[in-house]
Structures are given as structure tokens and as C-alpha cells.
GROMACS .gro file of C-alpha atoms in nm:
model
  423
    1MET     CA    1   4.428   2.463 -27.114
    2PRO     CA    2   4.361   2.067 -27.163
    3GLY     CA    3   4.393   1.932 -27.486
    4THR     CA    4   4.622   2.259 -27.563
    5PRO     CA    5   4.935   2.125 -27.750
    6LEU     CA    6   5.255   2.259 -27.602
    7LEU     CA    7   5.466   2.375 -27.925
    8THR     CA    8   5.272   2.348 -28.281
    9PRO     CA    9   5.504   2.173 -28.530
   10ARG     CA   10   5.554   2.373 -28.887
   11ARG     CA   11   5.430   2.215 -29.207
   12PRO     CA   12   5.662   2.005 -29.351
   13LYS     CA   13   5.798   2.140 -29.735
   14SER     CA   14   5.829   1.880 -29.922
   15ARG     CA   15   5.773   1.505 -29.921
   16ARG     CA   16   6.104   1.443 -29.847
   17ARG     CA   17   6.107   1.635 -29.520
   18ARG     CA   18   5.772   1.507 -29.409
   19ALA     CA   19   5.960   1.153 -29.457
   20LEU     CA   20   6.210   1.262 -29.212
   21THR     CA   21   5.929   1.364 -29.005
   22LEU     CA   22   5.798   1.040 -29.018
   23LEU     CA   23   6.097   0.856 -28.964
   24VAL     CA   24   6.210   1.065 -28.639
   25ALA     CA   25   5.850   1.052 -28.496
   26THR     CA   26   5.886   0.658 -28.529
   27LEU     CA   27   6.244   0.593 -28.397
   28SER     CA   28   6.123   0.831 -28.103
   29GLY     CA   29   5.861   0.670 -28.035
   30ALA     CA   30   6.054   0.315 -28.053
   31LEU     CA   31   6.314   0.480 -27.831
   32LEU     CA   32   6.067   0.599 -27.597
   33ALA     CA   33   5.902   0.237 -27.574
   34THR     CA   34   6.235   0.061 -27.440
   35VAL     CA   35   6.300   0.356 -27.234
   36LEU     CA   36   5.951   0.297 -27.012
   37ALA     CA   37   5.989  -0.074 -27.077
   38GLY     CA   38   6.311  -0.082 -26.902
   39ALA     CA   39   6.171   0.167 -26.650
   40ALA     CA   40   5.845  -0.066 -26.613
   41SER     CA   41   6.152  -0.403 -26.627
   42ALA     CA   42   6.346  -0.208 -26.306
   43ALA     CA   43   6.017  -0.117 -26.106
   44LYS     CA   44   5.956  -0.511 -26.057
   45PRO     CA   45   6.172  -0.730 -25.777
   46SER     CA   46   6.456  -0.888 -25.930
   47THR     CA   47   6.695  -1.141 -25.711
   48THR     CA   48   6.973  -1.180 -26.124
   49THR     CA   49   6.993  -0.828 -26.189
   50VAL     CA   50   7.154  -0.511 -25.964
   51THR     CA   51   6.954  -0.164 -25.970
   52ALA     CA   52   7.239   0.045 -25.795
   53ALA     CA   53   7.563   0.110 -25.989
   54SER     CA   54   7.916   0.106 -25.940
   55ALA     CA   55   8.085   0.367 -25.738
   56ALA     CA   56   8.175   0.649 -25.949
   57THR     CA   57   8.539   0.700 -26.064
   58VAL     CA   58   8.691   1.061 -25.975
   59THR     CA   59   9.008   1.197 -25.893
   60PRO     CA   60   9.149   1.480 -25.786
   61ALA     CA   61   9.485   1.573 -25.873
   62ALA     CA   62   9.728   1.501 -25.600
   63PRO     CA   63   9.858   1.828 -25.479
   64ALA     CA   64  10.161   1.973 -25.677
   65VAL     CA   65  10.424   2.007 -25.395
   66PHE     CA   66  10.313   1.787 -25.135
   67THR     CA   67  10.311   1.893 -24.756
   68HIS     CA   68  10.514   1.772 -24.511
   69PRO     CA   69  10.457   1.648 -24.247
   70GLY     CA   70  10.082   1.498 -24.419
   71VAL     CA   71  10.027   1.229 -24.355
   72MET     CA   72   9.768   1.178 -24.092
   73VAL     CA   73   9.921   1.474 -23.903
   74SER     CA   74  10.027   1.787 -24.032
   75GLN     CA   75  10.253   2.058 -23.832
   76SER     CA   76   9.972   2.305 -23.729
   77GLN     CA   77   9.853   2.014 -23.550
   78LEU     CA   78  10.134   1.935 -23.412
   79ASP     CA   79  10.186   2.280 -23.294
   80PHE     CA   80   9.808   2.217 -23.171
   81VAL     CA   81   9.934   1.954 -22.980
   82ARG     CA   82  10.242   2.002 -22.782
   83GLY     CA   83  10.095   2.349 -22.654
   84LYS     CA   84   9.809   2.206 -22.534
   85VAL     CA   85   9.984   1.951 -22.327
   86GLN     CA   86  10.303   2.196 -22.237
   87ALA     CA   87   9.995   2.375 -22.040
   88GLY     CA   88   9.868   2.095 -21.907
   89ALA     CA   89   9.529   2.135 -22.041
   90GLN     CA   90   9.286   1.852 -22.107
   91PRO     CA   91   9.164   1.586 -22.249
   92TRP     CA   92   9.566   1.602 -22.399
   93LYS     CA   93   9.770   1.594 -22.083
   94SER     CA   94   9.581   1.252 -21.980
   95ALA     CA   95   9.604   1.105 -22.325
   96ASN     CA   96   9.991   1.268 -22.367
   97ASP     CA   97  10.013   1.055 -22.005
   98GLN     CA   98   9.835   0.736 -22.165
   99MET     CA   99  10.129   0.762 -22.434
  100MET     CA  100  10.397   0.827 -22.304
  101ALA     CA  101  10.311   0.530 -22.032
  102SER     CA  102  10.245   0.277 -22.263
  103THR     CA  103  10.593  -0.008 -22.347
  104TYR     CA  104  10.545   0.235 -22.747
  105ALA     CA  105  10.718   0.477 -22.599
  106SER     CA  106  11.016   0.282 -22.360
  107LEU     CA  107  11.319   0.377 -22.427
  108SER     CA  108  11.490   0.035 -22.355
  109ARG     CA  109  11.239  -0.107 -22.644
  110THR     CA  110  11.456  -0.368 -22.930
  111PRO     CA  111  11.336  -0.369 -23.275
  112ALA     CA  112  11.234  -0.671 -23.356
  113PRO     CA  113  11.272  -0.697 -23.783
  114ARG     CA  114  11.233  -0.995 -23.956
  115ALA     CA  115  11.333  -1.020 -24.394
  116VAL     CA  116  11.033  -1.250 -24.499
  117VAL     CA  117  10.649  -1.166 -24.239
  118GLU     CA  118  10.402  -1.466 -24.295
  119CYS     CA  119  10.063  -1.378 -24.167
  120GLY     CA  120   9.808  -1.583 -24.225
  121SER     CA  121   9.423  -1.629 -24.134
  122TYR     CA  122   9.315  -1.495 -23.778
  123SER     CA  123   9.753  -1.521 -23.704
  124ASN     CA  124   9.853  -1.870 -23.769
  125PRO     CA  125  10.108  -1.869 -23.857
  126ASN     CA  126  10.230  -1.536 -23.704
  127TYR     CA  127  10.606  -1.504 -23.797
  128GLY     CA  128  10.679  -1.173 -23.742
  129CYS     CA  129  10.360  -0.986 -23.767
  130THR     CA  130  10.251  -0.829 -23.467
  131ASP     CA  131  10.620  -0.749 -23.373
  132GLU     CA  132  10.577  -0.544 -23.723
  133ARG     CA  133  10.293  -0.364 -23.672
  134GLN     CA  134  10.412  -0.317 -23.327
  135ASP     CA  135  10.745  -0.178 -23.386
  136ALA     CA  136  10.598   0.055 -23.640
  137ILE     CA  137  10.373   0.204 -23.342
  138ALA     CA  138  10.644   0.214 -23.111
  139ALA     CA  139  10.866   0.427 -23.439
  140TYR     CA  140  10.486   0.651 -23.461
  141THR     CA  141  10.501   0.722 -23.065
  142ASP     CA  142  10.823   0.760 -23.089
  143ALA     CA  143  10.813   0.965 -23.307
  144LEU     CA  144  10.539   1.182 -23.118
  145ALA     CA  145  10.695   1.134 -22.822
  146TRP     CA  146  10.970   1.335 -22.956
  147TYR     CA  147  10.774   1.651 -23.160
  148ILE     CA  148  10.627   1.788 -22.779
  149THR     CA  149  10.910   1.672 -22.630
  150GLN     CA  150  11.155   1.740 -22.818
  151ASP     CA  151  11.377   1.576 -22.650
  152SER     CA  152  11.614   1.372 -22.907
  153ARG     CA  153  11.624   1.069 -22.754
  154TYR     CA  154  11.260   0.949 -22.910
  155ALA     CA  155  11.370   1.075 -23.240
  156GLN     CA  156  11.673   0.874 -23.185
  157LYS     CA  157  11.484   0.565 -23.091
  158ALA     CA  158  11.240   0.631 -23.388
  159ILE     CA  159  11.525   0.602 -23.601
  160GLN     CA  160  11.664   0.279 -23.490
  161ILE     CA  161  11.340   0.146 -23.551
  162MET     CA  162  11.320   0.316 -23.827
  163ASP     CA  163  11.663   0.213 -23.973
  164ALA     CA  164  11.657  -0.158 -23.844
  165TRP     CA  165  11.388  -0.306 -24.072
  166SER     CA  166  11.438  -0.126 -24.330
  167ALA     CA  167  11.747  -0.281 -24.364
  168VAL     CA  168  11.648  -0.615 -24.265
  169ILE     CA  169  11.262  -0.712 -24.485
  170THR     CA  170  11.181  -0.847 -24.844
  171SER     CA  171  10.817  -0.929 -24.818
  172HIS     CA  172  10.529  -1.063 -24.660
  173THR     CA  173  10.358  -1.332 -24.755
  174ASN     CA  174  10.090  -1.582 -24.720
  175SER     CA  175   9.708  -1.500 -24.686
  176ASN     CA  176   9.684  -1.216 -24.464
  177ALA     CA  177  10.066  -1.042 -24.649
  178PRO     CA  178   9.799  -0.729 -24.801
  179LEU     CA  179   9.597  -0.660 -24.481
  180GLN     CA  180   9.963  -0.648 -24.273
  181THR     CA  181  10.120  -0.477 -24.536
  182GLY     CA  182   9.778  -0.230 -24.509
  183TRP     CA  183   9.844  -0.212 -24.173
  184ALA     CA  184  10.188  -0.124 -24.112
  185GLY     CA  185  10.245   0.074 -24.435
  186SER     CA  186  10.007   0.289 -24.283
  187VAL     CA  187  10.190   0.337 -23.946
  188TRP     CA  188  10.552   0.383 -24.095
  189PRO     CA  189  10.499   0.700 -24.289
  190ARG     CA  190  10.305   0.899 -23.977
  191ALA     CA  191  10.604   0.817 -23.791
  192ALA     CA  192  10.812   0.934 -24.127
  193GLU     CA  193  10.737   1.226 -24.203
  194ILE     CA  194  10.761   1.342 -23.887
  195ILE     CA  195  11.138   1.290 -23.821
  196ARG     CA  196  11.182   1.286 -24.181
  197TYR     CA  197  11.037   1.664 -24.133
  198THR     CA  198  11.155   1.792 -23.823
  199TYR     CA  199  11.443   1.614 -23.680
  200SER     CA  200  11.798   1.768 -23.749
  201SER     CA  201  11.942   1.419 -23.908
  202TRP     CA  202  11.859   1.068 -24.028
  203PRO     CA  203  12.128   0.963 -24.283
  204ASN     CA  204  11.892   0.640 -24.349
  205VAL     CA  205  11.588   0.781 -24.460
  206ASP     CA  206  11.640   0.682 -24.822
  207ARG     CA  207  11.682   0.310 -24.728
  208PHE     CA  208  11.380   0.372 -24.521
  209SER     CA  209  11.199   0.545 -24.869
  210THR     CA  210  11.310   0.204 -25.056
  211MET     CA  211  11.218  -0.034 -24.855
  212LEU     CA  212  10.823   0.153 -24.870
  213ARG     CA  213  10.836   0.156 -25.276
  214ASN     CA  214  10.996  -0.174 -25.296
  215VAL     CA  215  10.824  -0.349 -25.015
  216TYR     CA  216  10.548  -0.212 -24.919
  217LEU     CA  217  10.372  -0.042 -25.236
  218PRO     CA  218  10.321  -0.338 -25.454
  219GLU     CA  219  10.154  -0.494 -25.247
  220VAL     CA  220   9.857  -0.227 -25.180
  221ILE     CA  221   9.805  -0.013 -25.491
  222ASN     CA  222   9.602  -0.242 -25.680
  223GLY     CA  223   9.386  -0.302 -25.352
  224SER     CA  224   9.179  -0.647 -25.279
  225ASN     CA  225   8.760  -0.740 -25.339
  226SER     CA  226   8.814  -0.883 -25.046
  227ASN     CA  227   8.617  -0.760 -24.731
  228GLY     CA  228   8.614  -0.326 -24.712
  229ASN     CA  229   8.821  -0.331 -24.445
  230TRP     CA  230   9.098  -0.446 -24.568
  231GLU     CA  231   9.116  -0.204 -24.917
  232LEU     CA  232   9.057   0.048 -24.700
  233SER     CA  233   9.357  -0.037 -24.505
  234MET     CA  234   9.549  -0.080 -24.792
  235MET     CA  235   9.464   0.213 -24.952
  236GLU     CA  236   9.530   0.391 -24.656
  237ALA     CA  237   9.929   0.273 -24.652
  238ALA     CA  238   9.960   0.348 -25.011
  239VAL     CA  239   9.829   0.703 -24.975
  240GLY     CA  240  10.045   0.797 -24.708
  241ILE     CA  241  10.347   0.596 -24.857
  242SER     CA  242  10.289   0.782 -25.147
  243VAL     CA  243  10.345   1.073 -24.977
  244PHE     CA  244  10.629   1.036 -24.836
  245LEU     CA  245  10.802   0.924 -25.136
  246ASN     CA  246  10.672   1.271 -25.344
  247ASP     CA  247  10.454   0.982 -25.524
  248ARG     CA  248  10.154   1.190 -25.725
  249THR     CA  249  10.089   0.872 -25.958
  250SER     CA  250  10.030   0.601 -25.698
  251TYR     CA  251   9.846   0.888 -25.500
  252ASP     CA  252   9.618   0.982 -25.749
  253LYS     CA  253   9.551   0.538 -25.817
  254ALA     CA  254   9.490   0.551 -25.486
  255VAL     CA  255   9.271   0.834 -25.378
  256THR     CA  256   9.035   0.637 -25.736
  257ARG     CA  257   9.013   0.317 -25.538
  258TYR     CA  258   8.947   0.497 -25.218
  259LEU     CA  259   8.695   0.655 -25.360
  260ASN     CA  260   8.495   0.347 -25.515
  261ARG     CA  261   8.521   0.182 -25.159
  262VAL     CA  262   8.408   0.430 -24.939
  263GLN     CA  263   8.089   0.464 -25.136
  264ALA     CA  264   8.046   0.042 -25.168
  265TYR     CA  265   8.164   0.057 -24.774
  266ILE     CA  266   7.905   0.271 -24.655
  267TYR     CA  267   7.559   0.295 -24.780
  268LEU     CA  268   7.322   0.574 -24.842
  269SER     CA  269   6.990   0.588 -24.857
  270THR     CA  270   7.054   0.820 -25.228
  271ASP     CA  271   7.234   0.437 -25.310
  272GLY     CA  272   6.934   0.322 -25.486
  273SER     CA  273   6.755  -0.002 -25.330
  274VAL     CA  274   7.106  -0.137 -25.274
  275PRO     CA  275   7.466  -0.063 -25.256
  276LYS     CA  276   7.681   0.046 -25.459
  277THR     CA  277   7.951  -0.187 -25.532
  278VAL     CA  278   8.350  -0.112 -25.674
  279PRO     CA  279   8.386  -0.187 -26.014
  280GLY     CA  280   8.561  -0.530 -26.138
  281SER     CA  281   8.416  -0.630 -25.749
  282GLY     CA  282   8.190  -0.900 -25.971
  283LEU     CA  283   7.881  -0.855 -25.740
  284ASP     CA  284   7.624  -0.843 -25.984
  285THR     CA  285   7.356  -0.935 -25.878
  286THR     CA  286   7.104  -0.847 -25.510
  287ALA     CA  287   7.120  -1.188 -25.392
  288LYS     CA  288   7.514  -1.155 -25.411
  289ILE     CA  289   7.532  -0.783 -25.281
  290VAL     CA  290   7.342  -0.848 -24.973
  291SER     CA  291   7.552  -1.205 -24.959
  292TYR     CA  292   7.839  -0.994 -24.952
  293TRP     CA  293   7.666  -0.734 -24.675
  294GLN     CA  294   7.680  -1.074 -24.453
  295GLY     CA  295   7.295  -1.170 -24.486
  296GLN     CA  296   7.158  -0.795 -24.460
  297SER     CA  297   6.904  -0.792 -24.730
  298THR     CA  298   6.810  -0.420 -24.625
  299PHE     CA  299   6.942  -0.149 -24.570
  300VAL     CA  300   6.959   0.223 -24.461
  301THR     CA  301   7.179   0.490 -24.407
  302GLY     CA  302   7.494   0.473 -24.215
  303LEU     CA  303   7.505   0.069 -24.280
  304THR     CA  304   7.812  -0.075 -24.372
  305GLN     CA  305   7.899  -0.375 -24.497
  306GLU     CA  306   8.086  -0.561 -24.275
  307THR     CA  307   7.831  -0.353 -23.971
  308CYS     CA  308   7.663  -0.786 -23.953
  309ARG     CA  309   7.985  -0.892 -23.875
  310ASP     CA  310   8.140  -0.737 -23.578
  311PHE     CA  311   8.201  -0.365 -23.531
  312THR     CA  312   8.555  -0.421 -23.534
  313HIS     CA  313   8.639  -0.446 -23.857
  314THR     CA  314   8.352  -0.235 -23.928
  315GLY     CA  315   8.560   0.008 -23.698
  316TYR     CA  316   8.861  -0.054 -23.861
  317GLY     CA  317   8.709   0.013 -24.234
  318ILE     CA  318   8.575   0.368 -24.060
  319SER     CA  319   8.910   0.425 -23.908
  320ALA     CA  320   9.013   0.395 -24.254
  321ILE     CA  321   8.827   0.643 -24.474
  322SER     CA  322   8.842   0.899 -24.176
  323HIS     CA  323   9.230   0.855 -24.196
  324VAL     CA  324   9.285   0.907 -24.572
  325ALA     CA  325   9.064   1.174 -24.566
  326GLU     CA  326   9.251   1.387 -24.318
  327THR     CA  327   9.585   1.274 -24.497
  328SER     CA  328   9.397   1.421 -24.819
  329ARG     CA  329   9.255   1.756 -24.680
  330ILE     CA  330   9.706   1.828 -24.521
  331GLN     CA  331   9.763   1.796 -24.904
  332GLY     CA  332   9.518   1.998 -25.011
  333ALA     CA  333   9.344   1.781 -25.263
  334ASP     CA  334   9.009   1.737 -24.971
  335LEU     CA  335   8.861   1.460 -24.990
  336TYR     CA  336   8.573   1.538 -24.689
  337PRO     CA  337   8.337   1.662 -24.931
  338GLN     CA  338   8.289   1.340 -25.130
  339VAL     CA  339   8.359   1.082 -24.846
  340GLY     CA  340   8.251   1.292 -24.479
  341GLU     CA  341   7.826   1.225 -24.512
  342ARG     CA  342   7.907   0.876 -24.605
  343LEU     CA  343   8.178   0.854 -24.307
  344ARG     CA  344   7.935   1.081 -24.100
  345GLN     CA  345   7.623   0.911 -24.116
  346ALA     CA  346   7.846   0.514 -24.011
  347LEU     CA  347   8.022   0.708 -23.699
  348GLY     CA  348   7.656   0.787 -23.594
  349PHE     CA  349   7.525   0.487 -23.713
  350GLN     CA  350   7.761   0.231 -23.557
  351SER     CA  351   7.766   0.444 -23.236
  352LYS     CA  352   7.399   0.430 -23.130
  353TYR     CA  353   7.366   0.078 -23.098
  354GLN     CA  354   7.794   0.077 -22.907
  355LEU     CA  355   7.645   0.299 -22.669
  356GLY     CA  356   7.322   0.040 -22.629
  357THR     CA  357   7.062   0.068 -22.765
  358ALA     CA  358   6.870  -0.221 -22.869
  359VAL     CA  359   6.927  -0.360 -23.172
  360PRO     CA  360   6.592  -0.377 -23.404
  361SER     CA  361   6.488  -0.754 -23.561
  362TRP     CA  362   6.550  -0.612 -23.895
  363LEU     CA  363   6.950  -0.545 -23.837
  364CYS     CA  364   7.156  -0.838 -23.854
  365GLY     CA  365   6.892  -1.084 -23.715
  366GLY     CA  366   6.873  -0.891 -23.413
  367SER     CA  367   7.259  -0.937 -23.254
  368LEU     CA  368   7.530  -0.719 -23.332
  369THR     CA  369   7.875  -0.777 -23.203
  370LEU     CA  370   8.041  -0.473 -23.032
  371GLY     CA  371   8.390  -0.340 -23.079
  372LEU     CA  372   8.416  -0.060 -23.205
  373GLY     CA  373   8.739   0.043 -23.083
  374PRO     CA  374   8.909   0.370 -23.078
  375ILE     CA  375   8.848   0.553 -23.354
  376THR     CA  376   8.631   0.807 -23.338
  377GLU     CA  377   8.836   1.061 -23.242
  378VAL     CA  378   8.953   1.198 -23.627
  379GLY     CA  379   8.635   1.176 -23.766
  380TYR     CA  380   8.423   1.301 -23.516
  381ASN     CA  381   8.698   1.649 -23.557
  382ALA     CA  382   8.598   1.684 -23.930
  383MET     CA  383   8.280   1.650 -23.968
  384HIS     CA  384   8.156   1.804 -23.645
  385ASN     CA  385   8.444   2.066 -23.495
  386ARG     CA  386   8.552   2.134 -23.790
  387LEU     CA  387   8.256   2.093 -24.017
  388GLY     CA  388   7.989   2.185 -23.778
  389TYR     CA  389   7.784   1.874 -23.822
  390ALA     CA  390   7.604   1.792 -23.541
  391MET     CA  391   7.654   1.409 -23.409
  392SER     CA  392   7.489   1.353 -23.072
  393ASN     CA  393   7.599   0.967 -23.084
  394THR     CA  394   7.887   0.980 -23.152
  395GLN     CA  395   8.010   1.251 -22.996
  396THR     CA  396   7.875   1.077 -22.653
  397LEU     CA  397   8.091   0.741 -22.774
  398THR     CA  398   8.404   0.946 -22.842
  399GLU     CA  399   8.383   1.160 -22.493
  400GLN     CA  400   8.287   0.860 -22.288
  401GLN     CA  401   8.615   0.669 -22.465
  402ARG     CA  402   8.864   0.924 -22.363
  403PRO     CA  403   9.123   0.940 -22.373
  404ALA     CA  404   9.177   0.647 -22.665
  405GLY     CA  405   9.421   0.454 -22.711
  406THR     CA  406   9.567   0.216 -22.958
  407ASN     CA  407   9.417  -0.105 -23.135
  408SER     CA  408   9.766  -0.226 -23.132
  409LEU     CA  409   9.758  -0.325 -23.506
  410PHE     CA  410   9.741   0.069 -23.709
  411VAL     CA  411   9.528   0.302 -23.472
  412ALA     CA  412   9.742   0.458 -23.173
  413TRP     CA  413   9.674   0.820 -23.014
  414GLU     CA  414   9.453   1.004 -23.198
  415THR     CA  415   9.284   1.210 -22.880
  416LEU     CA  416   9.622   1.322 -22.856
  417THR     CA  417   9.579   1.399 -23.290
  418HIS     CA  418   9.331   1.502 -23.347
  419ALA     CA  419   9.127   1.571 -23.026
  420ASP     CA  420   8.923   1.915 -23.091
  421ASN     CA  421   9.199   1.966 -23.308
  422PRO     CA  422   9.111   2.286 -23.507
  423SER     CA  423   9.418   2.340 -23.738
   0.00000   0.00000   0.00000
């Protein structure tokens, strides 16, 4: 009933207890007043304070024993693909035909290693950058070709390419060095895992491991506060390299940074009025966050930090998110429960506009630069086929783009490896 107290306080038995009760009540009142005042202040629009918290730092433990091959594709996934290709089933046959017809699968390819790979902004200068990325993709292509065909010439070609680089490279330099290292460093471990654990002999494997540990890992493991696709690609490289090196410490460090960056890259309405930020980013005001999000001030579920920049860079970020999640699943410390909803929403949001939905005026000033790229297969397979979420726009785009090829940076042949792959 109104006016009836919920609790009837017991009468104090002494002056000391009465004094103590009065003190507690006074302090509680003051604390409540402070909280209420803070809440009222937070409710007011502000251009100087951020209402969203930084992304949480949560690290699942690396597996006690790493699974090999286990960088983005597992043994069971490879077996599934080989079976489908041998049976002439679609879309795997057409995807394999596409891969085998590419220059990346050429057995006459000559690797072009450099001691110092120098990559400036917008590929200026470009001293070995394209060669390195394409040789890494060629090694991965040959590794896949080896497993599917069991033709040892492809394994030997992959080894030749990896050996050529591990014998020469010492560093990456200039402004795009972190991104370049992330891109190439994401692909090398995919190739190396397949060859090391499914082919009979690789005499220089230890030299290749040393290259990854000394040339690539230090450049990427500490991340970057630049645009999100940079750090996500860098963490993909760090995670893959850590698996190949059986390095649990580096794996955990990379996953922690990855989880923080994913939360700060893809917005969900549950994040609050503004997107989350990466700890230490310096994005401590709403104005700074809006600027970092390419001037976008209306935040909706599925929007990414680079949507208003262009879909190509957004695709890089989404792709790296899916690759790391897929590797984590293979390793038995599945990150899809933590990142899957953001990945699903980002894929759906971008796919809708990539398919031609009219752009509203509140989104990026009413104009988008499209070009998402061949990056939807891994996330779509995980979230729709394995976990059962409806993803109509992503499904339409994914099927429309099949067979998905390569962007010649770090994405390659994902219709072949991940289309409807249940393993």
C-alpha cells in the first residue's frame, strides 16, 4: 500500500548506534545525490565527454596444444573441399577451376624476394610490396592445390616460394609497413600450416619460423591506432603466426587486442549513444569519435568505423574479423560467441547497400563508395550455415559473387575453402 514502509528499522539500542546510523544515512544520501547528479549530467548532450565505455578487455586462454593445420582452414575442412572437388560438385569445382587457372597456381612462377620491403602510402614507393603479397598468396594457392590434387609439384612450389623469402627478407619500412606486414603475414602462415603438417618434407621450415618470429611478429603484435582495418589485419597476422609458432603468449596478446578492436570497429545499438573505443586510442570525446568514424554522427547497428570511408577498406576489416574468429574456432577457443553478432550485422548492413539499396541521407551524407570485395564467405558460412542465423542480404551477395576469387592482398579462394563447409 502507498505510504507503507517496505522495511521497519529496528530501534537503536544506544547513543553510539544512533550516531552511527545517522552517519551512514548522511553518507548514503550524499552518495545517492552524487549518483543522481551524475546521471542527470550524463543525460544532457555533450560534445566534451564520451558516454560509451572503452571496449572490454577479455582474453580467452590460448589452447594448451595448438591444432595443426589450423590457420583459417583445418584438416577436416580441407578434406571436405577435396571431396567436393573430386566429385565435381558446385560451387567448389568452379572455385577450384578459378584458382587453378590463376597466375598464382603457375608452376613456372619465380618468387621475387627482397631484403627490405618498402611500402609508402598509396603504394608510393612500392619496393617489393606487391611481390611479397602476391608471392604469399601464390604459396597459399599452391598449398591448397597440393592438398586437393596430391600433386607434389604444388607442395614443392609452395616451399620454393616460402624458402626464397625466408632466406632474404629482414624488414619492412616506410609508412605502410605495419599494414603490409599484416597482409603478407596473414597469408604466409596459412600456406605454411598446410605444407608443414600435410606434406612429407620441408628442410628449411625452421628458417621460415625464424622469419615469422623476427621479421613479421614484432611489426604487428603491438597493433596500431590508425584505421581499424589496419589493426584487424595486423592481429590476423599475429594470431596466425602465433599458431604456427605454437606461441601461446603472443596468441593471447593478439586476441585481446583483436577483441577490443572488433568492438570498436562495428557498432551495435547496445553499445550506447556512441561507438566503443579501443583503450589508449585517445578518442575521449564524442566529437573525436565522430571524426574517427568519417564524420558519421548517426550510429546504427552494423555500421562500421570505415563504412563512410569506402566499402573496400570496410571489407578488409570485416574479412580479418572473420578470419581470426575462424582460426579461434579451429583452435578450440571459439571467439564467434563474442564477435559473431557484430560480424553478422556488419555483413548484413554492408551487403544491403552493396546490392543496391538506396542510401538514406543520414548515412554518409547520402553517398557510399561501394566495392566490398570477395570477403563474405567465411563469416556467412559460420553465422548462417553453422549457427543458423538468417542472413538474407549476405546470402544473396555471397551467392551472386561466387566463385569468390582473391583481392591480391590477403583474401583468396574463400568459396573454395568455406562455401557451405560444415567442418
